[in-house]
Short mmCIF file of C-alpha atoms in Angstrom, two decimals:
data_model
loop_
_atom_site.label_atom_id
_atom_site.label_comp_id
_atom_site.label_asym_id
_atom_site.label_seq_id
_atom_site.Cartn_x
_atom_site.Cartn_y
_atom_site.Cartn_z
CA UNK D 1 -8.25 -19.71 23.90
CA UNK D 2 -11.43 -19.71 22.03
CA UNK D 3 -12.60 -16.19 21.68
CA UNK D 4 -14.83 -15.10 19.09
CA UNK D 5 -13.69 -11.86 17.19
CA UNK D 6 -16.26 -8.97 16.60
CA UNK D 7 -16.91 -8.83 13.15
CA UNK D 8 -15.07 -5.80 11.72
CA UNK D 9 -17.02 -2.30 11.52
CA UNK D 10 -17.43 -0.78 8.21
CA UNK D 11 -16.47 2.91 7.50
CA UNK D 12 -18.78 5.45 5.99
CA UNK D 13 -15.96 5.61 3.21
CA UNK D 14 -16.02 1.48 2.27
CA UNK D 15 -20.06 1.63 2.35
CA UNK D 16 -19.70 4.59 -0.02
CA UNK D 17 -17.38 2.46 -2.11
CA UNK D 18 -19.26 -0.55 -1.78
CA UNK D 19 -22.19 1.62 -2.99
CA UNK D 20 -20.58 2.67 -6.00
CA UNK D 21 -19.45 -0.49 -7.03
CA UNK D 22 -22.66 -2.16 -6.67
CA UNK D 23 -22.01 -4.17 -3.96
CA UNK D 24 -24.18 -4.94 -1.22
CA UNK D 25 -23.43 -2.13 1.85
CA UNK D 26 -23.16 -1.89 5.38
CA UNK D 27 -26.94 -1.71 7.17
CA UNK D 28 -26.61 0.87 9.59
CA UNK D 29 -29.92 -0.47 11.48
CA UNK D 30 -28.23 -3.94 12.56
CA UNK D 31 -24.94 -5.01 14.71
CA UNK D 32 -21.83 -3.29 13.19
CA UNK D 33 -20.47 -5.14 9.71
CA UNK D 34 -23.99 -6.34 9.19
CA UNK D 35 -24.33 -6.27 5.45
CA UNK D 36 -28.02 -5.66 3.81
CA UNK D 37 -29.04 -8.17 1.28
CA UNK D 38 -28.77 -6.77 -2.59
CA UNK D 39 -31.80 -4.70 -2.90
CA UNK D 40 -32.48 -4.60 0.67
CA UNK D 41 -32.67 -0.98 1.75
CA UNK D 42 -31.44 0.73 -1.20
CA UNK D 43 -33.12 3.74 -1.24
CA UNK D 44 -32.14 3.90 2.42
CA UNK D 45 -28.39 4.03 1.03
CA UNK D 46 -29.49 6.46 -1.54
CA UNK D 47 -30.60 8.88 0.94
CA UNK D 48 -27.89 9.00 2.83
CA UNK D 49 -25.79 9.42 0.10
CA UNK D 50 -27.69 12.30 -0.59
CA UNK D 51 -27.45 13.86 2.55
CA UNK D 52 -23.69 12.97 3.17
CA UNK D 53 -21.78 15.93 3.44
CA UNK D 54 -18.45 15.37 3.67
CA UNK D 55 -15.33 16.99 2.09
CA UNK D 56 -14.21 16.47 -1.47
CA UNK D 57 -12.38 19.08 -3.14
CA UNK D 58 -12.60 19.00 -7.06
CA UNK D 59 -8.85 17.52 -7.94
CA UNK D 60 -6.16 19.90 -9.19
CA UNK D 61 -5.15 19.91 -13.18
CA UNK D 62 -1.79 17.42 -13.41
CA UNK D 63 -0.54 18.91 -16.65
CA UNK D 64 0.70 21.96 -16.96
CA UNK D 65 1.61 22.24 -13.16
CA UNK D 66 1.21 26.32 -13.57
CA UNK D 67 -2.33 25.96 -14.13
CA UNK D 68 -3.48 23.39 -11.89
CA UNK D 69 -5.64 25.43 -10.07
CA UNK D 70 -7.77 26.34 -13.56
CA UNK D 71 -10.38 24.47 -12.93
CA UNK D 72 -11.13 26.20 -9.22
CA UNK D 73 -10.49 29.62 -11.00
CA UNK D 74 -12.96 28.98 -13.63
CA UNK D 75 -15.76 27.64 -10.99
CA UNK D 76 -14.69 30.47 -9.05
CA UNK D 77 -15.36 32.85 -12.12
CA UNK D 78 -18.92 31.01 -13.13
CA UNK D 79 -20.47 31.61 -9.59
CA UNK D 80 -19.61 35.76 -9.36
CA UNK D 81 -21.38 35.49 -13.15
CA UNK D 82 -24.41 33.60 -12.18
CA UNK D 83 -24.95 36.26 -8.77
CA UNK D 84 -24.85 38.86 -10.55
CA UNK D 85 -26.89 37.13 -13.27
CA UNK D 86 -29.54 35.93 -10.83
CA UNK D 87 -29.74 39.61 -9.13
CA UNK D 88 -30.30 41.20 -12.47
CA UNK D 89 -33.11 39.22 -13.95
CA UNK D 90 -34.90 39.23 -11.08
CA UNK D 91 -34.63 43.09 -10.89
CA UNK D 92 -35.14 43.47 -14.86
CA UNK D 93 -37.44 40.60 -15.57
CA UNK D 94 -39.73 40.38 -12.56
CA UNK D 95 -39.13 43.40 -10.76
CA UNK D 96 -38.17 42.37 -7.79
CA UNK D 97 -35.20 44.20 -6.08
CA UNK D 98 -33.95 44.73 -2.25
CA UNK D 99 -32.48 42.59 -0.43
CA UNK D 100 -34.13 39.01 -0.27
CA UNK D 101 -33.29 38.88 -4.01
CA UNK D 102 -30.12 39.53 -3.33
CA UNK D 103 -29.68 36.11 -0.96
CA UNK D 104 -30.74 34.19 -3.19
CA UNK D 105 -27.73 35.77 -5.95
CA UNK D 106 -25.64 34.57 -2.77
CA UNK D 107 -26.86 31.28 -2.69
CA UNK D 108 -26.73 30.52 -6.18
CA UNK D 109 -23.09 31.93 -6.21
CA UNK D 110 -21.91 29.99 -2.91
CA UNK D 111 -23.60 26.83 -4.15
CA UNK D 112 -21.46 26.90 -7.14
CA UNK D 113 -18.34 27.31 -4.59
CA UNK D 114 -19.36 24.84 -2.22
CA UNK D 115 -19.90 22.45 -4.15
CA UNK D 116 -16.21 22.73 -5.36
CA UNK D 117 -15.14 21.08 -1.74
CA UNK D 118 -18.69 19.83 -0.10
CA UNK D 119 -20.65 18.50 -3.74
CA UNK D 120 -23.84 17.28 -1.53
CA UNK D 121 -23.80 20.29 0.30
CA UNK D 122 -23.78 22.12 -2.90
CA UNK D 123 -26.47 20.99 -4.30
CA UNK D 124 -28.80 20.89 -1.64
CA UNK D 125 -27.81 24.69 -1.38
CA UNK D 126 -28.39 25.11 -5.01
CA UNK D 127 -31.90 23.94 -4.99
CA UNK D 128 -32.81 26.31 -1.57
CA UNK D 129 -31.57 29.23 -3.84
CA UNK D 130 -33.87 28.05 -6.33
CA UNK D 131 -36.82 27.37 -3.76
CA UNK D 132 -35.72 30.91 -2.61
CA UNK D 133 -35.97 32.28 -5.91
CA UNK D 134 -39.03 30.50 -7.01
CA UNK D 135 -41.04 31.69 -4.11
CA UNK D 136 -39.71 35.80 -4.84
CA UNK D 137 -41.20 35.73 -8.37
CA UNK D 138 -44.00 34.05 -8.04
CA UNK D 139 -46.62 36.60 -7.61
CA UNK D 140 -44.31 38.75 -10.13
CA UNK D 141 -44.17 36.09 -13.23
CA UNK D 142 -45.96 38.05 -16.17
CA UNK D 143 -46.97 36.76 -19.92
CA UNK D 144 -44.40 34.00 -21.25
CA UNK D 145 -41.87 34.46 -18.54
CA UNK D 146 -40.72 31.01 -16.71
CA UNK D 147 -41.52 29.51 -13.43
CA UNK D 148 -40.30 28.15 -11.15
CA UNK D 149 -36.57 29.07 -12.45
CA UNK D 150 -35.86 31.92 -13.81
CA UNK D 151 -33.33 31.26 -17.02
CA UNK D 152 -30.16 32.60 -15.14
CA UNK D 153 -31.21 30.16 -12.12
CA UNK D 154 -32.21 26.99 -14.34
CA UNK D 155 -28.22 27.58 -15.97
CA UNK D 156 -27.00 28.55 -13.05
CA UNK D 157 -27.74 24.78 -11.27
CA UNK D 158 -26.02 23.22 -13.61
CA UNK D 159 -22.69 23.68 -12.74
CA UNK D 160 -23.38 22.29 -9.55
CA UNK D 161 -24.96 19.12 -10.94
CA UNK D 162 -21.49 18.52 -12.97
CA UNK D 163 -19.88 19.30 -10.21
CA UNK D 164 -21.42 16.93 -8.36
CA UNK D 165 -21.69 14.40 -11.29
CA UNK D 166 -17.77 14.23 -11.28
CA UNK D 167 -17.57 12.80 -7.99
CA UNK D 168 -20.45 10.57 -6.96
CA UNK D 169 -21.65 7.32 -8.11
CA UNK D 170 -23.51 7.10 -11.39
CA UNK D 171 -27.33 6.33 -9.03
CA UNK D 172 -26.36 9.22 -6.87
CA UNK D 173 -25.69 11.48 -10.13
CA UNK D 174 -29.19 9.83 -11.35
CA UNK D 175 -30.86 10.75 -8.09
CA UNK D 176 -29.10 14.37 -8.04
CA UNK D 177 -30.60 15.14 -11.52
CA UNK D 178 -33.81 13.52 -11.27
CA UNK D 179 -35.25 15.29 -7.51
CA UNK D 180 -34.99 18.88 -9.12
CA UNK D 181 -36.95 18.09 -12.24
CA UNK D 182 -39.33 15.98 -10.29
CA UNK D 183 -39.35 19.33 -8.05
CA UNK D 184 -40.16 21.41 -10.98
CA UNK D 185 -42.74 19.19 -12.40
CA UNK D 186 -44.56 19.38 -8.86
CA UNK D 187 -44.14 23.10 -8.70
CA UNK D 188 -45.61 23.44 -12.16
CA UNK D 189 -48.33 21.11 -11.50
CA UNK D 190 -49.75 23.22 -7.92
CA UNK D 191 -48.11 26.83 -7.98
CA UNK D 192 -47.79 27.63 -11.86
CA UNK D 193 -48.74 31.24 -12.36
CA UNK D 194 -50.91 32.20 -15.36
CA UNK D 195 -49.64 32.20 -18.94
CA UNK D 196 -46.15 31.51 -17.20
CA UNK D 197 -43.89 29.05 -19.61
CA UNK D 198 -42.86 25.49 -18.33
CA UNK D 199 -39.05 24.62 -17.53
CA UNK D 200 -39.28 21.14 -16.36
CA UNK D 201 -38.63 19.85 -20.31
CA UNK D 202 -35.59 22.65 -20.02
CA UNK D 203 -35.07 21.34 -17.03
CA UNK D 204 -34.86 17.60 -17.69
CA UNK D 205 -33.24 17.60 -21.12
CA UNK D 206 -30.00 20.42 -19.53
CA UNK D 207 -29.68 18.42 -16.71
CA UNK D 208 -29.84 15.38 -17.96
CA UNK D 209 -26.85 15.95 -20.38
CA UNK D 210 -25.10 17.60 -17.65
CA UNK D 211 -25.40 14.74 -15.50
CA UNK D 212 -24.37 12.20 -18.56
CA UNK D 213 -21.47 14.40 -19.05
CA UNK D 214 -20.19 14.46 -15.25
CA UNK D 215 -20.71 10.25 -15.23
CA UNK D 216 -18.68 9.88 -18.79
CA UNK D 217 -15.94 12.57 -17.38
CA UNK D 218 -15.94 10.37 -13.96
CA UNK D 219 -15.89 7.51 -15.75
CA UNK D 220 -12.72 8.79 -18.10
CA UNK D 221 -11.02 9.62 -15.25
CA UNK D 222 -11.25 6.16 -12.68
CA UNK D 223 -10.39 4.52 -16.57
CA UNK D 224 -7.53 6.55 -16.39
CA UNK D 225 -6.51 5.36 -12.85
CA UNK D 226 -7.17 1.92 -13.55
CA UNK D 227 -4.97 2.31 -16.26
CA UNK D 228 -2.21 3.94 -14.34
CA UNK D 229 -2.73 1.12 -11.61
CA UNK D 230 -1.96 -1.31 -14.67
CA UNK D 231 1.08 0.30 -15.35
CA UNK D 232 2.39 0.33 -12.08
CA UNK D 233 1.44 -3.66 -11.91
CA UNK D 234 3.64 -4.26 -15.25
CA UNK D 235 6.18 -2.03 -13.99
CA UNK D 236 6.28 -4.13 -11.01
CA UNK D 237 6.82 -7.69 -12.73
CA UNK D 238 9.22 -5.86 -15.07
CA UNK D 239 11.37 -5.07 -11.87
CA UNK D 240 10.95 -8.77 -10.84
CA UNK D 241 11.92 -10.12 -13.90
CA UNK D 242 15.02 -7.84 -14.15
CA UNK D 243 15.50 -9.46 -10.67
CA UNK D 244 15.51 -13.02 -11.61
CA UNK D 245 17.72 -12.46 -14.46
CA UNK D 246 20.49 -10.31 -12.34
CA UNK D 247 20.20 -13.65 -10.03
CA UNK D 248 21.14 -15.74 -12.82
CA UNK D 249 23.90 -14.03 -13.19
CA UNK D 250 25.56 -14.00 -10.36
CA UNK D 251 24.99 -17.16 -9.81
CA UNK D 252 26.93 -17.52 -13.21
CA UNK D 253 29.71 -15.56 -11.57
CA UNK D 254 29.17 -17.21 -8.27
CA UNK D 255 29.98 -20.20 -10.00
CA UNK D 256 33.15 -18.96 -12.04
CA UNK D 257 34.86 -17.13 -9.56
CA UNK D 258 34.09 -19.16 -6.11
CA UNK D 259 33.69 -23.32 -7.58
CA UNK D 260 36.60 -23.65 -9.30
CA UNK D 261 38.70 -21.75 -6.66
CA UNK D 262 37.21 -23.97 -4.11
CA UNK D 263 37.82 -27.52 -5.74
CA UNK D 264 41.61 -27.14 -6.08
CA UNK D 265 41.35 -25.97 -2.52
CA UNK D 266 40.01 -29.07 -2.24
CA UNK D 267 42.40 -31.16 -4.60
CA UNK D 268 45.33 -29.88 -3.10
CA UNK D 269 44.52 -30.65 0.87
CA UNK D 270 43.69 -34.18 -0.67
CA UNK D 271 47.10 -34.66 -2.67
CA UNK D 272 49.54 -32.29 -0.18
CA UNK D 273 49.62 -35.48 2.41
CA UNK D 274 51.55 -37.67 -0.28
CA UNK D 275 54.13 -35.15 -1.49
CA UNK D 276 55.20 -34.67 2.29
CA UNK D 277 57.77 -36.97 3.43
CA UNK D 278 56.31 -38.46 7.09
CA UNK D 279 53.70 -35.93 6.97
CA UNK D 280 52.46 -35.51 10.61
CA UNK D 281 49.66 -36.26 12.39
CA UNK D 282 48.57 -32.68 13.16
CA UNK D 283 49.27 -32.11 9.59
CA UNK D 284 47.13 -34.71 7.74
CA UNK D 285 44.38 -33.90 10.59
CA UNK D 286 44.65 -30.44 9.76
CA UNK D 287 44.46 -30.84 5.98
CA UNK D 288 41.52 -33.37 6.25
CA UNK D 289 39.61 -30.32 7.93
CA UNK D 290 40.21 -28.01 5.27
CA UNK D 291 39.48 -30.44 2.91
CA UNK D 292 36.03 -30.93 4.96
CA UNK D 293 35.57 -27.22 4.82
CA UNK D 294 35.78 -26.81 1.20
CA UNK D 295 33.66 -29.67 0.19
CA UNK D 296 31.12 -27.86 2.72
CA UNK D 297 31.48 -24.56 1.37
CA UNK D 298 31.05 -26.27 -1.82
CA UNK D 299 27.88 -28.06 -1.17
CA UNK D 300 26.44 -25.04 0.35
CA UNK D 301 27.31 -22.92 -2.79
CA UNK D 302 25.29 -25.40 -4.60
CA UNK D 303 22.32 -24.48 -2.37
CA UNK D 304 22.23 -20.32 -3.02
CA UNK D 305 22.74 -20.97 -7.02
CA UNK D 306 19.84 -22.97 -6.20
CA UNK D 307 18.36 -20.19 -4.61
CA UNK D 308 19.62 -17.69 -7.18
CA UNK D 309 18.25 -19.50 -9.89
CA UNK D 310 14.53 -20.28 -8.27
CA UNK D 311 11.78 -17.84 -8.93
CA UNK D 312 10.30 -18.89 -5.94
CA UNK D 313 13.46 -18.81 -3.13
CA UNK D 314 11.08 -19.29 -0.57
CA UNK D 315 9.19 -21.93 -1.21
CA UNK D 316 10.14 -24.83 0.94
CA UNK D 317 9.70 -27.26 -1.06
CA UNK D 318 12.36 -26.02 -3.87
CA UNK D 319 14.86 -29.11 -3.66
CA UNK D 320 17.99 -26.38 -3.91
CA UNK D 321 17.18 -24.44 -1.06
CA UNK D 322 19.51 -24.14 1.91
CA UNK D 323 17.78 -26.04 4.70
CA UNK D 324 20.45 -25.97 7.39
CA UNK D 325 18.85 -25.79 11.14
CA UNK D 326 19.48 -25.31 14.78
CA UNK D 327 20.32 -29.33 14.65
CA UNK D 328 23.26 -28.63 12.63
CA UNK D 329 24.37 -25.45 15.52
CA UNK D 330 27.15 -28.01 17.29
CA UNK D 331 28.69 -28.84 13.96
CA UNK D 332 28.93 -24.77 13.27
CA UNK D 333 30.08 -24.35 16.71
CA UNK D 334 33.24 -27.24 16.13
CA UNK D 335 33.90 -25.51 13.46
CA UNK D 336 34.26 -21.90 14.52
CA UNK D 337 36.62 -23.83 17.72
CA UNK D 338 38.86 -25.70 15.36
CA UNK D 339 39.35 -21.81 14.25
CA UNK D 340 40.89 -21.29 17.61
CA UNK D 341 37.82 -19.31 19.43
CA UNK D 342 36.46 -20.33 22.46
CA UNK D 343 32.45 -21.20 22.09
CA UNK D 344 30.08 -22.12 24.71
CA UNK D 345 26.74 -22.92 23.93
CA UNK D 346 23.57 -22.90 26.12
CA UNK D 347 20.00 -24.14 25.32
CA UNK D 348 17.27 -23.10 27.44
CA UNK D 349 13.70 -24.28 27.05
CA UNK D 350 12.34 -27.06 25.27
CA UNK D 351 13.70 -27.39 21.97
CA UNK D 352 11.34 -28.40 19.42
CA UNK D 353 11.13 -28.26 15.65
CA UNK D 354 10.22 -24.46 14.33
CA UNK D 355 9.13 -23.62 10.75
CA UNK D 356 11.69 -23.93 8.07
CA UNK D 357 12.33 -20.54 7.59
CA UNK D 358 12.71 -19.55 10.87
CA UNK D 359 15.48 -22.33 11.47
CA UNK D 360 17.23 -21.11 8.35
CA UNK D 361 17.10 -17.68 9.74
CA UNK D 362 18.16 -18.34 13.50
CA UNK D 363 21.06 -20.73 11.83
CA UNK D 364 22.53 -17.99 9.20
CA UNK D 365 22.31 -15.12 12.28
CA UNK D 366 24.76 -17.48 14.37
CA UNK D 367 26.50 -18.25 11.63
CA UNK D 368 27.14 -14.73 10.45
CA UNK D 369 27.85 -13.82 14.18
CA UNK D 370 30.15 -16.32 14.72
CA UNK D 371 31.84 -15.25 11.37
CA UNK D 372 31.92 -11.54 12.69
CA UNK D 373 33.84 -12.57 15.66
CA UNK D 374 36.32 -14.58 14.10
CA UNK D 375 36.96 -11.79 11.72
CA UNK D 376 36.95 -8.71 14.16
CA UNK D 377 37.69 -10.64 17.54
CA UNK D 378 40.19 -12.88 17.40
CA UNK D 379 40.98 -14.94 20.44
CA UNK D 380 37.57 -13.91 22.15
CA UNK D 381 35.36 -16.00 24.24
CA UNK D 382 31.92 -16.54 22.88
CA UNK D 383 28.75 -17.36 24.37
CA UNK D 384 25.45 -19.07 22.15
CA UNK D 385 22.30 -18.86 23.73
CA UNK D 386 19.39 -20.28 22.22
CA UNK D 387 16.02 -20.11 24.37
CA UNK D 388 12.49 -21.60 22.98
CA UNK D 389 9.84 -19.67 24.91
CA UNK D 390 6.30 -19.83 24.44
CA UNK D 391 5.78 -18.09 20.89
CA UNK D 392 9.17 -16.96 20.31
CA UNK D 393 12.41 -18.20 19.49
CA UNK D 394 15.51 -15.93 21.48
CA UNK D 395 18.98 -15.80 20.75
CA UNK D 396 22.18 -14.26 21.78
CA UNK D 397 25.51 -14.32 20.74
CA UNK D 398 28.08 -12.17 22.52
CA UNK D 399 32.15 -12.01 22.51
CA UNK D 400 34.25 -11.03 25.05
CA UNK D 401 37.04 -8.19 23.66
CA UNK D 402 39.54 -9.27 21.24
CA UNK D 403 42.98 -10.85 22.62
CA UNK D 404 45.06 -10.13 19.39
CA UNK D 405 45.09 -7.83 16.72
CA UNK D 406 41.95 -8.04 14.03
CA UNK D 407 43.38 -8.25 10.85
CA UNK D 408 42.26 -6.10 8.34
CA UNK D 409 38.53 -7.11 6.90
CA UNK D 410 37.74 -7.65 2.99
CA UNK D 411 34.07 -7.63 3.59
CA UNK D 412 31.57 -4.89 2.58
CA UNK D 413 30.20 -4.87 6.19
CA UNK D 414 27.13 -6.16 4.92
CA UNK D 415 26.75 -8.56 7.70
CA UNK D 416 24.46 -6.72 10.41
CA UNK D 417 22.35 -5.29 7.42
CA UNK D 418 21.70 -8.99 6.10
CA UNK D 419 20.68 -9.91 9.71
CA UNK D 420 18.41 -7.75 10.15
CA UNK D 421 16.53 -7.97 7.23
CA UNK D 422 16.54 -11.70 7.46
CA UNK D 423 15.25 -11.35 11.33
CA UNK D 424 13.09 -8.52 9.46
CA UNK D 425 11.21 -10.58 6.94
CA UNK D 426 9.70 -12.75 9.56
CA UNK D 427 8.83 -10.19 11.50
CA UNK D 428 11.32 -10.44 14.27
CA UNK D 429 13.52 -8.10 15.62
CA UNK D 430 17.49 -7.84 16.11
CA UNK D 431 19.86 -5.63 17.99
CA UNK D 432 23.80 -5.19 18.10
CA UNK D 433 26.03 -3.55 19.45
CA UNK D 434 28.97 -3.25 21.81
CA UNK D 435 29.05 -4.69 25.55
CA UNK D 436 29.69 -2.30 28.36
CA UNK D 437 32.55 -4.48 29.76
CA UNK D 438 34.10 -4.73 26.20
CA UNK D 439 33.21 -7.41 23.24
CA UNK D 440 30.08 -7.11 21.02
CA UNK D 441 26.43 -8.76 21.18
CA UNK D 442 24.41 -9.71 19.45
CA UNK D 443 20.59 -10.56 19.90
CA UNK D 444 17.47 -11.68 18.24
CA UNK D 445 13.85 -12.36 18.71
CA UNK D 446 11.87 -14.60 15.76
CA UNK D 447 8.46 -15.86 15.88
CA UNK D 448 7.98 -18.69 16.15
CA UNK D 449 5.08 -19.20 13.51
CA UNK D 450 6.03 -16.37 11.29
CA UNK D 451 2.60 -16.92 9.36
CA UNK D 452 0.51 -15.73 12.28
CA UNK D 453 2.14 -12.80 12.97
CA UNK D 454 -0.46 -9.48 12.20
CA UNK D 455 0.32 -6.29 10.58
#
């Protein structure tokens, strides 16, 4: 089916990212993922950054935990100075008292405390209060006092700008600091009262440093991230090497314990024919198959050192690793009925060759489910179903209940848990469990292109 996908959207979040990295962003004028060309429409992406109000609390301290809420107590404590600050130079200095001086105290104040959790919001209350406050002195501003901030206000916007600073991208900061001096230049230029004193040069050289210190305090802190990020990474391969080298050994111990135990299994069903006398038939027949057996367990012991030893288990193309298939299901099958268990086996569909991992997988869940009922069902009837449908590969192994007594199992009852998570890694699915009638099933559903399969 040839559809075309719709290119994906882009948040506000990864064009704010995108933005701070330097990367091209998202135009919000054209079809949705559209990106703008570098230097196309960036002081379109500037302004909305400005006017993005969105919530970003300032982050809590780490270290000590019982004062990670300093920093918000401190803000907190800055803005009740700077209202009352603002309210009592205006009343002192100018002589202007009632109540419009005392909004703009608010404003200052809640500024400061917005911008704690909304930083564009803020600001852009910050420079009202200043507007605000501008506009209540003017006609009050007498010999060497300054206009358009008074010298609470011009302090008191600065805690805003860092607060600000710590959170936005260095060209937002740059914006943030430079449209209130440009402001004050303007305002000094058209509306300066007589023998009032300038603040712009205040002005530019406080909020400049401000601003340098929020970007150097921002940048500390994503260096610190990056660095933690790092860690995390190295921690990471440190696991993975600690994993490769448990591997090797026990496939050290693999080999100590299970080869040698195996090959004088093997020895012996060769030689214990000749020190019979007139050995049977059924005998030598019988001893030939465990001699088969062990050879097989043997060569497939080989395999997972193989895969023990391989940094790369996976990759198909490792000469060691176990490649036994859905071809190979009769011999299994003969095998688990020379055990003394019924099998049947049914194919449905047309079979076909499936990706290497997912005929390892479907292979080692019979295998492990014809184990289980050996183990715990003795003298059951089992059924094999295999069915290739369109895009997935089905299978189903059930037992009828046991006729004997199970003897008593040395496994961990690992079994289920390693089918599963083989049925798991490729993102199929598996389910056991006991039949209503008696016996046990178990089924399983694989992709069959593992590779395709979305998150």
């Amino acid at each position: 089916m040839n559809e075309q996908s719709a290119p994906p959207a882009i948040s506000p979040a990864q064009d704010r990212s995108r933005s701070a990295a330097g990367a091209p962003a998202a135009d919000p004028g054209g079809p949705p993922g559209r990106v703008s060309a570098p230097g196309e429409g960036w002081l379109g992406d500037l302004g909305r950054a400005l006017l993005t109000v969105e919530w970003d609390p300032l982050p809590k301290m780490s270290r000590p935990r019982w004062l990670n809420r300093l920093p918000h107590v401190a803000v907190g404590y800055v803005a009740v100075f700077f209202c009352f600050l603002t309210t009592e130079q205006m009343g002192d200095h100018y002589g202007v008292t009632g109540g419009p001086p005392l909004v703009a105290a608010l404003l200052t104040g809640a500024s400061i405390l917005l911008a704690m959790f909304w930083p564009m919001a803020g600001w852009w209350l910050g420079l009202l209060a200043g507007g605000l406050g501008a506009w209540l002195i003017h006609g009050d501003v007498g010999a060497g006092q300054t206009w358009p901030w008074t010298a609470g206000g011009l302090i008191a916007f600065a805690p805003v700008l860092l607060l600000v600073a710590l959170r936005v991208p260095p060209r937002v900061t740059v914006a943030a600091v430079g449209v209130p001096v440009v402001l004050t230049g303007l305002a000094e230029l058209s509306l300066k009262p007589e023998h009032s004193q300038t603040t712009v040069l205040a002005a530019l050289l406080l909020y400049g440093f401000v601003g340098l210190l929020g970007y150097a305090l921002r940048a500390t802190r994503l260096a610190r991230g990056k660095l933690v990020e790092q860690e995390t990474l190295t921690e990471e391969e440190r696991a993975q090497r600690t994993l490769l080298e448990e591997r090797n050994r026990i496939a050290r111990e693999l080999h100590d314990v299970v080869a040698h135990h195996m090959s004088v299994i093997s020895i012996q069903a060769q030689v214990a024919p000749h020190l019979v006398e007139n050995p049977s038939e059924e005998l030598k027949e019988n001893l030939a198959g465990i001699r088969e057996n062990a050879l097989e367990a043997l060569t497939e012991l080989r395999r997972v050192l193989g895969v023990l030893r391989s940094e790369q288990p996976d990759d198909p193309a490792n000469p060691h690793h176990p490649q036994p298939t859905l071809a190979e299901l009769g011999g299994l099958v003969d095998n688990v009925r020379s055990a003394g268990l019924e099998v049947t086996t049914e194919i449905a569909g047309v079979r076909r060759a499936l990706a290497p991992g997912v005929e390892l997988t479907a292979y080692r869940i019979v295998q492990e489910a014809l184990s289980n009922c050996l183990r715990h069902a003795p003298g059951s009837r089992v059924e094999v179903g295999v069915a290739y449908g369109p895009r997935e590969l089905h299978l189903c192994i059930a037992n009828s209940a046991a006729t004997r007594p199970a003897p008593p199992s040395q496994g961990a009852g690992h079994g289920l848990l390693g089918m599963r998570e083989r049925a798991g890694m490729l993102g199929g699915e598996l389910a056991a469990g006991p039949r209503p009638g008696g016996g046990y099933e178990v089924s399983a559903v694989l992709p069959m292109d593992p590779e395709t399969k979305k998150d």
